[in-house]
Each structure stands twice: as C-alpha cells, then as structure tokens.
Coordinates of C-alpha atoms and ligand atoms in Angstrom, one line a residue:
X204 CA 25.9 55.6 -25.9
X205 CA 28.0 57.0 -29.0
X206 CA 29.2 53.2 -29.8
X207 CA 25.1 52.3 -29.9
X208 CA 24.6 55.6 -32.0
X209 CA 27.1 54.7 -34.1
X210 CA 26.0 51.5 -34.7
X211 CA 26.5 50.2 -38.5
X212 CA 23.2 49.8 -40.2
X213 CA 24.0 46.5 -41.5
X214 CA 25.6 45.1 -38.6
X215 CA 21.9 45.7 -36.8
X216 CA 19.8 44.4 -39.5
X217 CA 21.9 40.9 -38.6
X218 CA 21.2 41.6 -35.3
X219 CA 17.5 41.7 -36.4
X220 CA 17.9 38.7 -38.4
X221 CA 19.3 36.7 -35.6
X222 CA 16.6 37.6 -33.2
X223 CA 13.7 37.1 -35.3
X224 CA 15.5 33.6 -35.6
X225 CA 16.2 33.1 -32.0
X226 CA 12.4 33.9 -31.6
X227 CA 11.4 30.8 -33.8
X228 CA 13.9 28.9 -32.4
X229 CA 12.3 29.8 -29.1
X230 CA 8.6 29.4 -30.7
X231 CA 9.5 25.4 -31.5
X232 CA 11.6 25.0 -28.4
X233 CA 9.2 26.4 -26.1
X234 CA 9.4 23.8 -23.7
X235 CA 13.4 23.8 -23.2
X236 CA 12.1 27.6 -21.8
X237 CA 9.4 26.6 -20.1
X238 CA 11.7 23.9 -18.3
X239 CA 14.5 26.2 -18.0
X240 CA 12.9 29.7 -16.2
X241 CA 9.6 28.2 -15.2
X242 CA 7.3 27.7 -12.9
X243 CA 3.6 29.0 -13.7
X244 CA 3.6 32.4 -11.4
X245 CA 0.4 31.4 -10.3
X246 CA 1.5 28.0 -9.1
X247 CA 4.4 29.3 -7.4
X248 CA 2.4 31.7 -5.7
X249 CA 0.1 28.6 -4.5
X250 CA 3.0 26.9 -3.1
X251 CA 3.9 30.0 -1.2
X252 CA 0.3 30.0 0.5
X253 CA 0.6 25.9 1.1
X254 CA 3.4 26.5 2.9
X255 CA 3.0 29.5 5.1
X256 CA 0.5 27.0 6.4
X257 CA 2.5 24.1 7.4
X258 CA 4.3 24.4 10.8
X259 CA 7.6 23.3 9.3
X260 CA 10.2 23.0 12.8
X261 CA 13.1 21.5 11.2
X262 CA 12.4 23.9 8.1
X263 CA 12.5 21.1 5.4
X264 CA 10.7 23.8 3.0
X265 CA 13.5 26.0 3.3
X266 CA 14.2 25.7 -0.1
X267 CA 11.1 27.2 -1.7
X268 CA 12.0 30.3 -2.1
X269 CA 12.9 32.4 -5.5
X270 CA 11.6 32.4 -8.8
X271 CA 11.9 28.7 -10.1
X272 CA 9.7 26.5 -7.9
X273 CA 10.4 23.9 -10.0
X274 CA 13.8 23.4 -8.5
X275 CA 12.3 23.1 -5.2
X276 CA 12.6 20.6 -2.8
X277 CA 9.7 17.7 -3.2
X278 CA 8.2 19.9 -6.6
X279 CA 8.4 18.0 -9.7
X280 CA 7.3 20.0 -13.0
X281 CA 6.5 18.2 -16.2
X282 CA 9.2 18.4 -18.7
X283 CA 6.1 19.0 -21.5
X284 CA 4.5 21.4 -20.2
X285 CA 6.1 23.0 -17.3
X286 CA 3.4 22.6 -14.7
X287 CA 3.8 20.9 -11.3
X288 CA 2.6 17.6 -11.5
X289 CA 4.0 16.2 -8.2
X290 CA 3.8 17.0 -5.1
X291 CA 6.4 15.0 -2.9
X292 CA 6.3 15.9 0.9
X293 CA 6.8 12.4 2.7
X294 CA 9.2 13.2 6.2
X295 CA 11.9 10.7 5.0
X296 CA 13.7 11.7 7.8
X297 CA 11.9 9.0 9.6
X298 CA 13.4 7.1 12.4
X299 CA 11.6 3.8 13.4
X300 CA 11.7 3.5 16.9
X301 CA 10.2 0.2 17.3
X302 CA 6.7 0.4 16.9
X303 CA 6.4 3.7 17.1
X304 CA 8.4 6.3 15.0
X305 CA 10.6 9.6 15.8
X306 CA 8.0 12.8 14.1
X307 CA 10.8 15.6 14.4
X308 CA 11.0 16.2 10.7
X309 CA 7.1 15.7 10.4
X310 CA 5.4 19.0 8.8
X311 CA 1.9 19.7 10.3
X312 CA -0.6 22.6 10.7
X313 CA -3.2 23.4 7.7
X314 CA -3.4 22.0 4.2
X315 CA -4.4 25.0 2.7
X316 CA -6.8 25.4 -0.3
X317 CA -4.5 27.2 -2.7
X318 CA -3.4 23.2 -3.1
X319 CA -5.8 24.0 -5.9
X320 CA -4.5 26.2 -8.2
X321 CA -1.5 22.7 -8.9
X322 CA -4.4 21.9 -11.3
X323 CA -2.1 19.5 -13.4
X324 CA -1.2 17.6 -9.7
X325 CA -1.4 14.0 -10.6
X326 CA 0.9 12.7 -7.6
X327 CA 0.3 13.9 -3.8
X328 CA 2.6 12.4 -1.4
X329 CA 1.8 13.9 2.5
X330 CA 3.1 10.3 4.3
X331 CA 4.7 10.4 7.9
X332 CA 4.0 14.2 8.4
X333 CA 1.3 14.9 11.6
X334 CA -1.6 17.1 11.0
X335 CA -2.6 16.3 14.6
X336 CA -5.9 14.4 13.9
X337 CA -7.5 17.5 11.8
X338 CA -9.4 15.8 8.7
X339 CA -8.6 15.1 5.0
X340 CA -9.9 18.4 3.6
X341 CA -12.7 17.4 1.2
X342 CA -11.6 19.7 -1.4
X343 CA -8.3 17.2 -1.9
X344 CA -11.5 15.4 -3.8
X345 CA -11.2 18.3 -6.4
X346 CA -7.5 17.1 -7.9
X347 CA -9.4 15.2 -10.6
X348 CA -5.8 14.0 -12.1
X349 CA -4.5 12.8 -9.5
X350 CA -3.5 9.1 -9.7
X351 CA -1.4 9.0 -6.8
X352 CA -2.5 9.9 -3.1
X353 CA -0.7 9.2 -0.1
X354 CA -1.5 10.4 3.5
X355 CA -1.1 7.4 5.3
X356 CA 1.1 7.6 8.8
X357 CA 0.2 11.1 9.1
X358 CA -2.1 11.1 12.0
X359 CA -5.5 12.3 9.9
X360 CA -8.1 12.2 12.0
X361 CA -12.3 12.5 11.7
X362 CA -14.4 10.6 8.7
X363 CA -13.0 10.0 5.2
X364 CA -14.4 12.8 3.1
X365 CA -16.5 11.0 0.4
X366 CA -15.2 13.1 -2.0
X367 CA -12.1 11.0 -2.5
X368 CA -14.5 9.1 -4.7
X369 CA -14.7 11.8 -7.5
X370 CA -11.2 11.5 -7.8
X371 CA -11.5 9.3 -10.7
X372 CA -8.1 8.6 -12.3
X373 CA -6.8 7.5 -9.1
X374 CA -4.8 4.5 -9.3
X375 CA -2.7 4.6 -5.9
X376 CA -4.3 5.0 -2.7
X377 CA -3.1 5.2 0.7
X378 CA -4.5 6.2 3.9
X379 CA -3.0 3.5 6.1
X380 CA -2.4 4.4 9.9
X381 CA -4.3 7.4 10.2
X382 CA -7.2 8.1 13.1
X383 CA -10.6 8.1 11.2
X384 CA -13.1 7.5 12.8
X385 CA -16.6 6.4 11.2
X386 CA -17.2 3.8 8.3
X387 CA -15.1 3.7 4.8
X388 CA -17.4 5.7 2.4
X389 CA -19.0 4.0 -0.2
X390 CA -18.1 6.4 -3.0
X391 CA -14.4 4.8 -2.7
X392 CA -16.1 2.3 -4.5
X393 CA -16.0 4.9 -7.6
X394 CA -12.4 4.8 -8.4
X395 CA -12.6 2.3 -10.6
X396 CA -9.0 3.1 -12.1
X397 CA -8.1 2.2 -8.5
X398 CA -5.0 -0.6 -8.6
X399 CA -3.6 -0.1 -5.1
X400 CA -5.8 0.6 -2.0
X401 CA -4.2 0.5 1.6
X402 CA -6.7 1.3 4.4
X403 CA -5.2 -1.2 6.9
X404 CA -4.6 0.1 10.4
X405 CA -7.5 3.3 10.1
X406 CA -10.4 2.4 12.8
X407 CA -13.0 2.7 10.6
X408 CA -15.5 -0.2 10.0
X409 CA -17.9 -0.8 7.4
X410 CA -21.4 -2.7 7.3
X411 CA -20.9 -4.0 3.7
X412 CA -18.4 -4.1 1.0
X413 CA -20.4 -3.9 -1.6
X414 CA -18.8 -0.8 -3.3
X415 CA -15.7 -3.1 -3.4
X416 CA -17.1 -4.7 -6.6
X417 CA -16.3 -1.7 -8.8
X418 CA -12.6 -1.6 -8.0
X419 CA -12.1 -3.7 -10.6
X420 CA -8.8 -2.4 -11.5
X421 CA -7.5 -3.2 -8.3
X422 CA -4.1 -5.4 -7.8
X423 CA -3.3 -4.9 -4.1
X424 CA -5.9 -4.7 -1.3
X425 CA -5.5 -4.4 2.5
X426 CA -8.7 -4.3 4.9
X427 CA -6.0 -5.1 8.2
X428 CA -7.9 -4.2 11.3
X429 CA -10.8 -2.7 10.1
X430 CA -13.8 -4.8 11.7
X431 CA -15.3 -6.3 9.0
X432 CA -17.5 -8.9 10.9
X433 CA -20.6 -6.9 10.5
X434 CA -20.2 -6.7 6.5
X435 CA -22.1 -8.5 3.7
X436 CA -22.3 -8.9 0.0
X437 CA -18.6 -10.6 0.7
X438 CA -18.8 -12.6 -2.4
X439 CA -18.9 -9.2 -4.9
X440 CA -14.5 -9.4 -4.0
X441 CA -14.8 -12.3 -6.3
X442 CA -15.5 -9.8 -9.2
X443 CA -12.2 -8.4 -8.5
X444 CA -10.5 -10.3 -11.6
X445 CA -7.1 -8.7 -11.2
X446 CA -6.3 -9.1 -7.5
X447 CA -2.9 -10.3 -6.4
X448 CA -2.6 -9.7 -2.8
X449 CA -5.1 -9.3 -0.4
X450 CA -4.8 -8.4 3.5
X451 CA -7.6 -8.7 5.7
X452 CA -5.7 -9.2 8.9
X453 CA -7.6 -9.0 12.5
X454 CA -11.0 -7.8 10.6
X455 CA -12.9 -10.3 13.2
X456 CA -13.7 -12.4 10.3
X457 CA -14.7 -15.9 10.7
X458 CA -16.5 -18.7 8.5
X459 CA -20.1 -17.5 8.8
X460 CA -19.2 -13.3 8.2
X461 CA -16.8 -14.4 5.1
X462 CA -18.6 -16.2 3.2
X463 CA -16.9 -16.6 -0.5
X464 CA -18.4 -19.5 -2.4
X465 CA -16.7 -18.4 -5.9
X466 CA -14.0 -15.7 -7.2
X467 CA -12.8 -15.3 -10.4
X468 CA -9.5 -13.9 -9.2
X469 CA -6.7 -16.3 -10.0
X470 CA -3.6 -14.2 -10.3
X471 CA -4.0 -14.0 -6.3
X472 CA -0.1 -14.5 -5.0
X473 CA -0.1 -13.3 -2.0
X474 CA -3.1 -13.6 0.6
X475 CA -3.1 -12.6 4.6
X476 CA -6.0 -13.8 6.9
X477 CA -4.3 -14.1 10.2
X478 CA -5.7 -13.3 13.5
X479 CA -9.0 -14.0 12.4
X480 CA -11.4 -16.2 14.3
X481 CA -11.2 -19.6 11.3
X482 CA -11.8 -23.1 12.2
X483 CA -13.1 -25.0 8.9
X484 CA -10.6 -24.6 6.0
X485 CA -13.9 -26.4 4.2
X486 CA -15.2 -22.4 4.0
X487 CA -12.6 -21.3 2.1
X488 CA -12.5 -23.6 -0.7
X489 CA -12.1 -21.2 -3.3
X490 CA -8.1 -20.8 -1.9
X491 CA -7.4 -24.3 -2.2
X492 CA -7.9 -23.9 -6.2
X493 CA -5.6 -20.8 -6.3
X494 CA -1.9 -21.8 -8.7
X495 CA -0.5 -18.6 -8.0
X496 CA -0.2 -18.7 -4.3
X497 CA 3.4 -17.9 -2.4
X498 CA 2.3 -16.5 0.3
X499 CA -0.3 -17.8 3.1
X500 CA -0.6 -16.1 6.3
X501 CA -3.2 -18.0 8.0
X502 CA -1.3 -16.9 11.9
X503 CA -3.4 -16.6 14.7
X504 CA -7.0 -18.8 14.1
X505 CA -8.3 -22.3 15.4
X506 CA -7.1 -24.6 12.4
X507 CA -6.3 -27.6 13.1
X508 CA -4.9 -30.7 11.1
X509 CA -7.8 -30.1 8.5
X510 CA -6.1 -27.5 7.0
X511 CA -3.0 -29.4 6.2
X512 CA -5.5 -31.6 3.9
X513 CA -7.2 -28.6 2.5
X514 CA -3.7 -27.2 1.7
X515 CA -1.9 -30.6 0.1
X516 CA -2.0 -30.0 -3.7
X517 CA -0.9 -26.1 -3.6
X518 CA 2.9 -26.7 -4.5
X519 CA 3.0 -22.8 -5.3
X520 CA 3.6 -21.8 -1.9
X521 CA 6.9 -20.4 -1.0
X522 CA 6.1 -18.8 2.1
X523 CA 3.4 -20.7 4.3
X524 CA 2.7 -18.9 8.2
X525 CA 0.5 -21.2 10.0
X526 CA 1.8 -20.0 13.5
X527 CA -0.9 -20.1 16.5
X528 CA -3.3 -22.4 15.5
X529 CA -4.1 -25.8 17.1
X530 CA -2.2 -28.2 14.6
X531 CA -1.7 -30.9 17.0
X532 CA -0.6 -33.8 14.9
X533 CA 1.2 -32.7 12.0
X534 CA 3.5 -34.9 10.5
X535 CA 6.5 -34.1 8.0
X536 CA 4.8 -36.2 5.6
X537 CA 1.8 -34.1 5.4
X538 CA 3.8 -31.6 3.6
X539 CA 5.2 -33.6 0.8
X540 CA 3.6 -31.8 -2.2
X541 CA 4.8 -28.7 -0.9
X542 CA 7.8 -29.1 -3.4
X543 CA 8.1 -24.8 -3.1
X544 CA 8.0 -23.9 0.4
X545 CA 11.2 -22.0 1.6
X546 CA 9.7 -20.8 5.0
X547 CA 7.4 -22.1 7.1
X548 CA 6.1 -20.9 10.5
X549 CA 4.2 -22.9 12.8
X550 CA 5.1 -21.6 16.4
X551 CA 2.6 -21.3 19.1
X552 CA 0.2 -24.7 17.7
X553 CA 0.5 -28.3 20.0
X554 CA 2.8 -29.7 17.7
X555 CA 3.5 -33.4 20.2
X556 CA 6.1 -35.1 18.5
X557 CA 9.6 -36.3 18.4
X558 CA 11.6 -33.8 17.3
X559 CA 14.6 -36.3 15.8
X560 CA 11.6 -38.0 13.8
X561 CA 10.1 -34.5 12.3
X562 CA 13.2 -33.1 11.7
X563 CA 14.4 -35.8 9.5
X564 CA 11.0 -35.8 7.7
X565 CA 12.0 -32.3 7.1
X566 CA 15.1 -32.7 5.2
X567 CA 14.0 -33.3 1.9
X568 CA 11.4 -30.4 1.7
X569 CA 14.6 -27.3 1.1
X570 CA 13.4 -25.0 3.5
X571 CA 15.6 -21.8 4.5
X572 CA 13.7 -21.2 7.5
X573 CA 11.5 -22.9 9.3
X574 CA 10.1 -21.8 13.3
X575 CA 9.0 -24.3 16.0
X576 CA 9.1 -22.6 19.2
X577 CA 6.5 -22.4 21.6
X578 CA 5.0 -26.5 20.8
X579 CA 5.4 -30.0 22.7
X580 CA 8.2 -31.1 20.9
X581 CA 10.1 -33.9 22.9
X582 CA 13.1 -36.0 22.4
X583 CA 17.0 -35.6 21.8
X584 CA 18.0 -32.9 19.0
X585 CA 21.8 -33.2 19.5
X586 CA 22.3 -36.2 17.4
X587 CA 20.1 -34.8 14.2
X588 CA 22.4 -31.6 14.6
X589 CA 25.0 -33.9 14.7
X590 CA 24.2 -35.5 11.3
X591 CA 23.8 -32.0 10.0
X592 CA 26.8 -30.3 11.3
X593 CA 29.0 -33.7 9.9
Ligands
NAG737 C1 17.6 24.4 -21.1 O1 18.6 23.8 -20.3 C2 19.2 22.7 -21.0 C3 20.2 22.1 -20.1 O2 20.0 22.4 -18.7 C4 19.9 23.2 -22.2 O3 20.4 22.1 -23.0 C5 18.8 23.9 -23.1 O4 19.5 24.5 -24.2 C6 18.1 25.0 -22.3 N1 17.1 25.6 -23.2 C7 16.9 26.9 -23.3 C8 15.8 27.3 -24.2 O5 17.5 27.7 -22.7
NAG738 C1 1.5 15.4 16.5 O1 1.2 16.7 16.9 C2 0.4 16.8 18.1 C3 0.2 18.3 18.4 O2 -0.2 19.0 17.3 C4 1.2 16.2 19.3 O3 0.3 16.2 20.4 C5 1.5 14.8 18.9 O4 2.3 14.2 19.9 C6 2.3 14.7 17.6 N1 2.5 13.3 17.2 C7 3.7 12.8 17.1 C8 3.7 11.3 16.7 O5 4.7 13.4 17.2
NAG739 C1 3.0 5.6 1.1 O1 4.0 6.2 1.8 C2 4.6 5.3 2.8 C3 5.6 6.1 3.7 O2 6.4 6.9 2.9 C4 5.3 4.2 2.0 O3 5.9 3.2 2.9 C5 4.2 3.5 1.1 O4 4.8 2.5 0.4 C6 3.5 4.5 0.2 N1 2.4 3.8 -0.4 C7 2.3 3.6 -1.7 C8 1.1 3.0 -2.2 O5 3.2 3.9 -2.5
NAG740 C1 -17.7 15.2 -5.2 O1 -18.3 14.3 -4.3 C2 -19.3 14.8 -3.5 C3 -19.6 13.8 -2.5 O2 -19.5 12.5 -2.9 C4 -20.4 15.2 -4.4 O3 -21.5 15.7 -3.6 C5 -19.9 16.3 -5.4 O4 -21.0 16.6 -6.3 C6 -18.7 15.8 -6.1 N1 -18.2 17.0 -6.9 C7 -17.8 16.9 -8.2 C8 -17.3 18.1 -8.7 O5 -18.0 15.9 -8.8
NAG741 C1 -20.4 7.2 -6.6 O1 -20.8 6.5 -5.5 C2 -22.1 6.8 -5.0 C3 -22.3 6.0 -3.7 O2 -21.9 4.7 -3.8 C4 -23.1 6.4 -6.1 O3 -24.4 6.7 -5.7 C5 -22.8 7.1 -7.4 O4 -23.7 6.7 -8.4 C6 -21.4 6.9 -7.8 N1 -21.0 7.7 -8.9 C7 -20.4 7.2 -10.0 C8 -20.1 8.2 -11.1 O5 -20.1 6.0 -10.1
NAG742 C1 -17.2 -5.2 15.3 O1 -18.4 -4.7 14.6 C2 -19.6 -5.4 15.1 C3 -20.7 -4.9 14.3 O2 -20.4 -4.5 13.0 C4 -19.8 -5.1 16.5 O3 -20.9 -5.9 17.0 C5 -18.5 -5.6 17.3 O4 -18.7 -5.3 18.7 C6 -17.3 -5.0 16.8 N1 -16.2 -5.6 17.4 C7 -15.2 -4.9 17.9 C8 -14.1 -5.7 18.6 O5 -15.1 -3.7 17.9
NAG743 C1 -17.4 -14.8 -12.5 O1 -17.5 -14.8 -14.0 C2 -18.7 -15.4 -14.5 C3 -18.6 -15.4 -16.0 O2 -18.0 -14.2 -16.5 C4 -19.9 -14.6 -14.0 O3 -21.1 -15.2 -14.5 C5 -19.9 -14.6 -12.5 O4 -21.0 -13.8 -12.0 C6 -18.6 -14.1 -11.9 N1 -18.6 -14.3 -10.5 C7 -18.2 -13.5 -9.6 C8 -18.3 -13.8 -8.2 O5 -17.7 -12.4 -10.0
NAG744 C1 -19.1 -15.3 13.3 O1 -19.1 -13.9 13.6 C2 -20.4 -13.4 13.7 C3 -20.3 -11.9 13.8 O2 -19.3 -11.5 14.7 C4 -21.2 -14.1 14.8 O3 -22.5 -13.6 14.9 C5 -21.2 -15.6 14.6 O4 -21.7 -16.3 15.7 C6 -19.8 -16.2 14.3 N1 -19.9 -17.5 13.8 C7 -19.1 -18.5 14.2 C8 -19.3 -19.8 13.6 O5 -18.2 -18.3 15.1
NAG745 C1 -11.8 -25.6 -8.3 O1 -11.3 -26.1 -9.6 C2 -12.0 -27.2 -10.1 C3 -11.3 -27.7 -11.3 O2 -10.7 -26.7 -12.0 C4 -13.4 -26.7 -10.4 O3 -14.2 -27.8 -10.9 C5 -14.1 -26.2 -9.1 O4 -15.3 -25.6 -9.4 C6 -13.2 -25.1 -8.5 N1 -13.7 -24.8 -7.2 C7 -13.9 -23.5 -6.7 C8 -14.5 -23.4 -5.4 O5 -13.6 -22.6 -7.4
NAG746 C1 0.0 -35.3 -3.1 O1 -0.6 -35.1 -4.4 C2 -1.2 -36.2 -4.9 C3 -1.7 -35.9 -6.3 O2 -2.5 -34.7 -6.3 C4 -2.3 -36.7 -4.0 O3 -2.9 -37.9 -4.5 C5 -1.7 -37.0 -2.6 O4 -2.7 -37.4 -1.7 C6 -0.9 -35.8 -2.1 N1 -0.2 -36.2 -0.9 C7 -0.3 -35.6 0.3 C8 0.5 -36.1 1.4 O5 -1.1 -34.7 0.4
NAG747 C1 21.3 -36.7 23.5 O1 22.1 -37.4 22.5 C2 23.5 -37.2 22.6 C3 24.2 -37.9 21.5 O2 23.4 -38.9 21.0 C4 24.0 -37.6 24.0 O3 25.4 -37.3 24.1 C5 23.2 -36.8 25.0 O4 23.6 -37.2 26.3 C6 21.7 -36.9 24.9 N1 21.1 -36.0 25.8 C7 20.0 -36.3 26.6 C8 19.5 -35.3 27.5 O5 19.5 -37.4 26.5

C-alpha cells in the first residue's frame, strides 16, 4: 500500500506510456491473443453441450475441460481468427479384427444441436464412433462451410437427410459403411464443389443417377454395393470431366442397366467393376479408349477371351484383376502390349494350359506378382522353377 502511495509520479506516467503501447501492440497483434487465451466462450460452451451428449466409455473427451478449448483433444482453432474450424473425433483407437472391427474406444449417444453455434466448422470428422443406427441429424445440413464430412463406419442408420445437399462448399464426403436405409437423395447432386464422394457399402439404392451430372467437381467416386440395376440416365457420369477413380463394385450392373456410349472423362486411372453381372466387353467401349488407366478390376463377371482383345492396346495398366471370369484360352501372347502390367490376377477363370508353356510366355512381361490358383493348369512346373532359381 505505502510503496503504491508513494509511487513517483514519473515513474507512473512510464508505466502509462508502456501500457497504452502494450495496448497497440495488442490492437495489431490481436490474433497472437486470440491464439494464445482463446476459445470463443460461446463455442466452448457448445462443446461442453456436444459432449455431455456423447456416451464416452473409455473417456477420450477427458481433456475438454478448462478455459482454452482450443487445446483440446480433436479441436482445431484457426490461427486467423481464433474460431474452431475442425472438428476431429474419428475412434483411432481402432482395432481391425478381420472383417469386423473392435468399437471400445467408439463415442456414441446424441449429436447434439449446440454442434451449431462452431459456425466457422469447415471439417467434421465422426468416423468409427457408433451412434447405434440413430440418423444423420438434418441440421448437420446447416454447417454451410463445411468442406469436409466424414461419418462413415459409424453405424448411422435411417434415410440420408436431404439436407446434406445445401451444404454447398463441400468437397469431401463420406458416409461409407453406415445402415441407411432408403434411396441416395437427389439433392446430393447439389454439391457441386463435391471432389470426393464415398457411399460404398450403405444399403441404399437409387432409381437414377441423374443428380450425378452436377458433381462435376468430382475426382473419386464409389457406388460399391448399392444396387444400381434399376438406375437410368447412366450416360450423364460421362459429364463428369474430372473423374479419376470410380468404384461401382457389386451394384448388379450388367450390359443392358450400364449403358455408356460416350464420356468425356479421360483422366480416369483407376476404375473398379467387379462382381458385376458383364459378358460383352463390346459395351464398354468407351474404357478401351481410356490412356490413363493403372488399375482394372474387372473380378467376378462372365468375360471371356473377348475381353483380352478389347483390352490389347491399353499399355497403361499396371495393375489388371481379371480373377473369376471364364477366360478359358488365354495365351501369354495375348498380353504382349501390356508393356506396364506389374500385377495381374486371373484366379478362379478355366485357364487349360501347360503351365511350362505360359509361364515362359510370361517372362518377358516384368510382372511382380501374378495369381493363378484355382484354373486347369496341367504339366511339370519343376523344371521352369528350375531355370528360374539357376
Ligand atoms: C502467443 O504465443 C506465442 C508462442 O506460443 C508467442 O510467441 C506470442 O508472443 C504469444 N502472443 C501473445 C499476444 O501473448
Ligand atoms: C453399437 O452400440 C449398440 C448399442 O447402442 C450395440 O448394440 C452395438 O453392438 C454396438 N456396435 C458395435 C460394433 O460395437
Ligand atoms: C474417413 O474416415 C475413415 C476412417 O477414419 C478413413 O479411412 C477415410 O479415409 C476417411 N475418408 C476421407 C474421404 O478422408
Ligand atoms: C436445406 O435443405 C432442405 C431439404 O433439401 C430444404 O427444404 C431447406 O430449405 C434447405 N435449407 C436451407 C437453409 O437452405
Ligand atoms: C437441389 O436439389 C433439388 C433436387 O434435386 C433441386 O430441385 C434443386 O433445384 C437443387 N437446388 C440447387 C440450388 O441446385
Ligand atoms: C435391385 O433393385 C432392383 C430394382 O431397382 C430390384 O428389382 C432387385 O430385386 C434388387 N436386387 C437385389 C439383389 O436387391
Ligand atoms: C461431351 O462434351 C461435348 C462437347 O463439350 C458435349 O457436346 C457432350 O454433350 C458431352 N458428352 C457428355 C456425355 O457429357
Ligand atoms: C440386366 O439387368 C436388368 C435389370 O436387372 C435385367 O432386366 C436384364 O435382363 C439384364 N440384361 C442382361 C443382358 O442380362
Ligand atoms: C476412341 O478414340 C477414337 C480415336 O481417338 C475415337 O474416334 C472414338 O470415337 C473413341 N471412342 C469412344 C467410344 O470414345
Ligand atoms: C499390339 O498393338 C498393335 C498396334 O496397336 C496391334 O496391331 C497388335 O494387334 C497388338 N497385339 C496384340 C497381341 O494385341
Ligand atoms: C517334373 O520334372 C522334373 C525335372 O524335369 C522331374 O525330376 C520330375 O520327376 C517331374 N515330375 C513329374 C510329376 O513328372
């Protein structure tokens, strides 16, 4: 007290001096401060209501707590501004156990609506949590900067909400492995920023894929096992000029349901149609013209020798799967402008030849891996591995 009373009256004009300094300072540093102590009160407080909601078990939130929510565990602020702009709860505590996967670190219960007030939230990762079949709420739909959504693996359940669609600056999106039920809503087709859509593996279906033609940002496509026989207007994917790797794995797809007379996608590199119902690589003619192809996963349909004509010039491919089909009479030679290929699969077809005779066909072609089980290969091997061991 005394030492304050006495206090020399020049010595507290400096003091003056250096604050109203340290004020400017602060003024044109603001966001060093707002990095530093921050976290919006009213975002914090959000984050507080999300995750009274979430049953938590192994207590992975355990860290939000105290003032700087910043700091907390899967909360990412902007460095500019100071708001949270990401949103990181994916379990990565993940175990695979085969197929199916070890949920013990998995957060679950209710995605509350105070998800809201993160108003500058432009990435939402949920992935491998389990909210027990429950659906999407439709206000996620109100995020409008989001441009990354994942929720896939997190057993979602019930229809799609359509109002992923407004959700216009959206350039990741993943809802792969979830239980839906109904067909993919048409307003998806709205995202036209869209460069990344995953809804492989989601039991929904769809009568026409129309709404595809708007994506026309999109890079990376996957349609695996949603039943797609039953859709039309097929031929608007070949407005999808950016397109690089499409899946459309088991979607009961065959000649007559995928018809595609035309695209003017040519950057396509990598391109999954197996365990469809093909016969006639004639109906896909458009593929044959593709210069950017590595990787052809044509597993699990009825081609037979045809396709190995159909496929002779495409000396892009590296990585050619052409297991269970009926090739019955291939020969080594049939590959010889296949200059790339460093893997090639054909199990599980009637290959009926001597072994000796297509393996030294084989030689010359560089391949790091090739598989041939489960075919009517006959004659000696021992002296070929001979040759190759000498
Ligand atoms: C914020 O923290 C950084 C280092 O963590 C420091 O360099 C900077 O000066 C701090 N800014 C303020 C305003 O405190
Ligand atoms: C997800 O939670 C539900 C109960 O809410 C439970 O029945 C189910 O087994 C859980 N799923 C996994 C993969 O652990
Ligand atoms: C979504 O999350 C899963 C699991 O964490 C991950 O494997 C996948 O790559 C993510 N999807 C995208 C588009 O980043
Ligand atoms: C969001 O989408 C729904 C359904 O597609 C629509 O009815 C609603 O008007 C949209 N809301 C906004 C704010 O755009
Ligand atoms: C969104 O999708 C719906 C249904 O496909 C369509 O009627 C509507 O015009 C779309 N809105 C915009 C802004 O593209
Ligand atoms: C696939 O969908 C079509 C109609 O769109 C239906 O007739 C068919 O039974 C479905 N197939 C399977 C295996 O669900
Ligand atoms: C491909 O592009 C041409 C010329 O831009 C256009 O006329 C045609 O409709 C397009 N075709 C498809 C399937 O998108
Ligand atoms: C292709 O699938 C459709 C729908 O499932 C079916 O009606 C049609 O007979 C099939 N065509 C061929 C050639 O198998
Ligand atoms: C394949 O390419 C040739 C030559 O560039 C062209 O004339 C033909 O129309 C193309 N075919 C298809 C189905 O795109
Ligand atoms: C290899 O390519 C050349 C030139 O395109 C073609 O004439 C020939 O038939 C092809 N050979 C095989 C075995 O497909
Ligand atoms: C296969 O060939 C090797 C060496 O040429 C010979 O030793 C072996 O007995 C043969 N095996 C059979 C089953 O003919």
């Amino acid at each position: 007290m005394t030492k304050i009373k006495n206090f020399p009256s020049a010595l507290f004009s400096f003091w003056v001096l250096l604050l109203t300094q340290a004020t400017s300072t602060l003024a044109t540093n603001e966001l060093d401060t707002r990095v530093n102590n921050s976290c919006p009160p009213g975002e914090r407080a959000a984050l507080l209501t999300l995750k009274a909601g979430f049953v938590d078990p192994k207590h992975r939130l355990s860290s939000w707590e105290g003032h700087d929510c910043c700091s907390w565990s899967g909360i990412t602020c902007s460095k500019a501004t100071g708001h949270v702009v990401k949103l990181d709860l994916s379990n990565t505590y993940i175990q695979e156990l085969g197929f199916f996967h070890d949920y013990n670190y998995a957060l679950g219960g209710e995605i509350r609506s105070s998800l809201l007030s993160l108003r500058y939230l432009n990435y939402l990762d949920l992935s491998y949590n389990n909210f027990s079949y429950t659906k999407i709420p439709h206000f996620i739909g109100a995020l409008k900067d989001l441009r990354y959504l994942n929720l896939s693996l997190s057993n979602f359940g019930g229809r799609i909400p359509p109002q992923l669609g407004n959700l216009s600056n959206l350039q990741y999106l993943d809802l792969c492995a979830n239980y839906f039920d109904g067909n993919i809503p048409p307003q998806i087709g709205n995202l036209s920023n869209l460069q990344h859509l995953d809804l492989s593996w989601t039991f929904i279906y769809s009568y026409e894929v129309a709404w595809l033609a708007h994506l026309t940002s999109l890079k990376h496509l996957d349609l695996s096992t949603i039943n797609l026989s039953g859709s039309i207007n097929w031929e608007r994917l070949g407005m999808l000029l950016h397109l690089q790797t499409l899946y459309l794995s088991d979607c009961k797809l065959n000649e007559t349901s995928f018809s595609l007379p035309h695209v003017n996608f040519t950057k396509l590199s990598t391109f999954d149609l197996s365990f469809n119902e093909f016969s006639n690589p004639q109906s896909l003619i458009w593929v044959w013209n593709m210069t950017d192809l590595r990787s052809v996963v044509f597993s699990g349909n009825n081609f037979d020798g045809r396709l190995l004509n159909a496929l002779r010039n495409m000396n892009s491919i590296q990585e050619l799967f052409l297991d269970y089909n009926n090739l019955m009479d291939m020969k080594s030679s049939d590959l010889k402008n296949l200059t790339n290929v460093k893997l090639l699969e054909l199990s599980r077809n009637q290959l009926t030849r001597d072994i000796t005779k297509f393996m030294e066909g084989m030689s010359p072609y560089g391949l790091q891996s090739l598989y041939l089980s489960e075919n009517n290969f006959y004659g000696n091997l021992s002296s070929w591995i001979g040759r190759m061991l000498a």
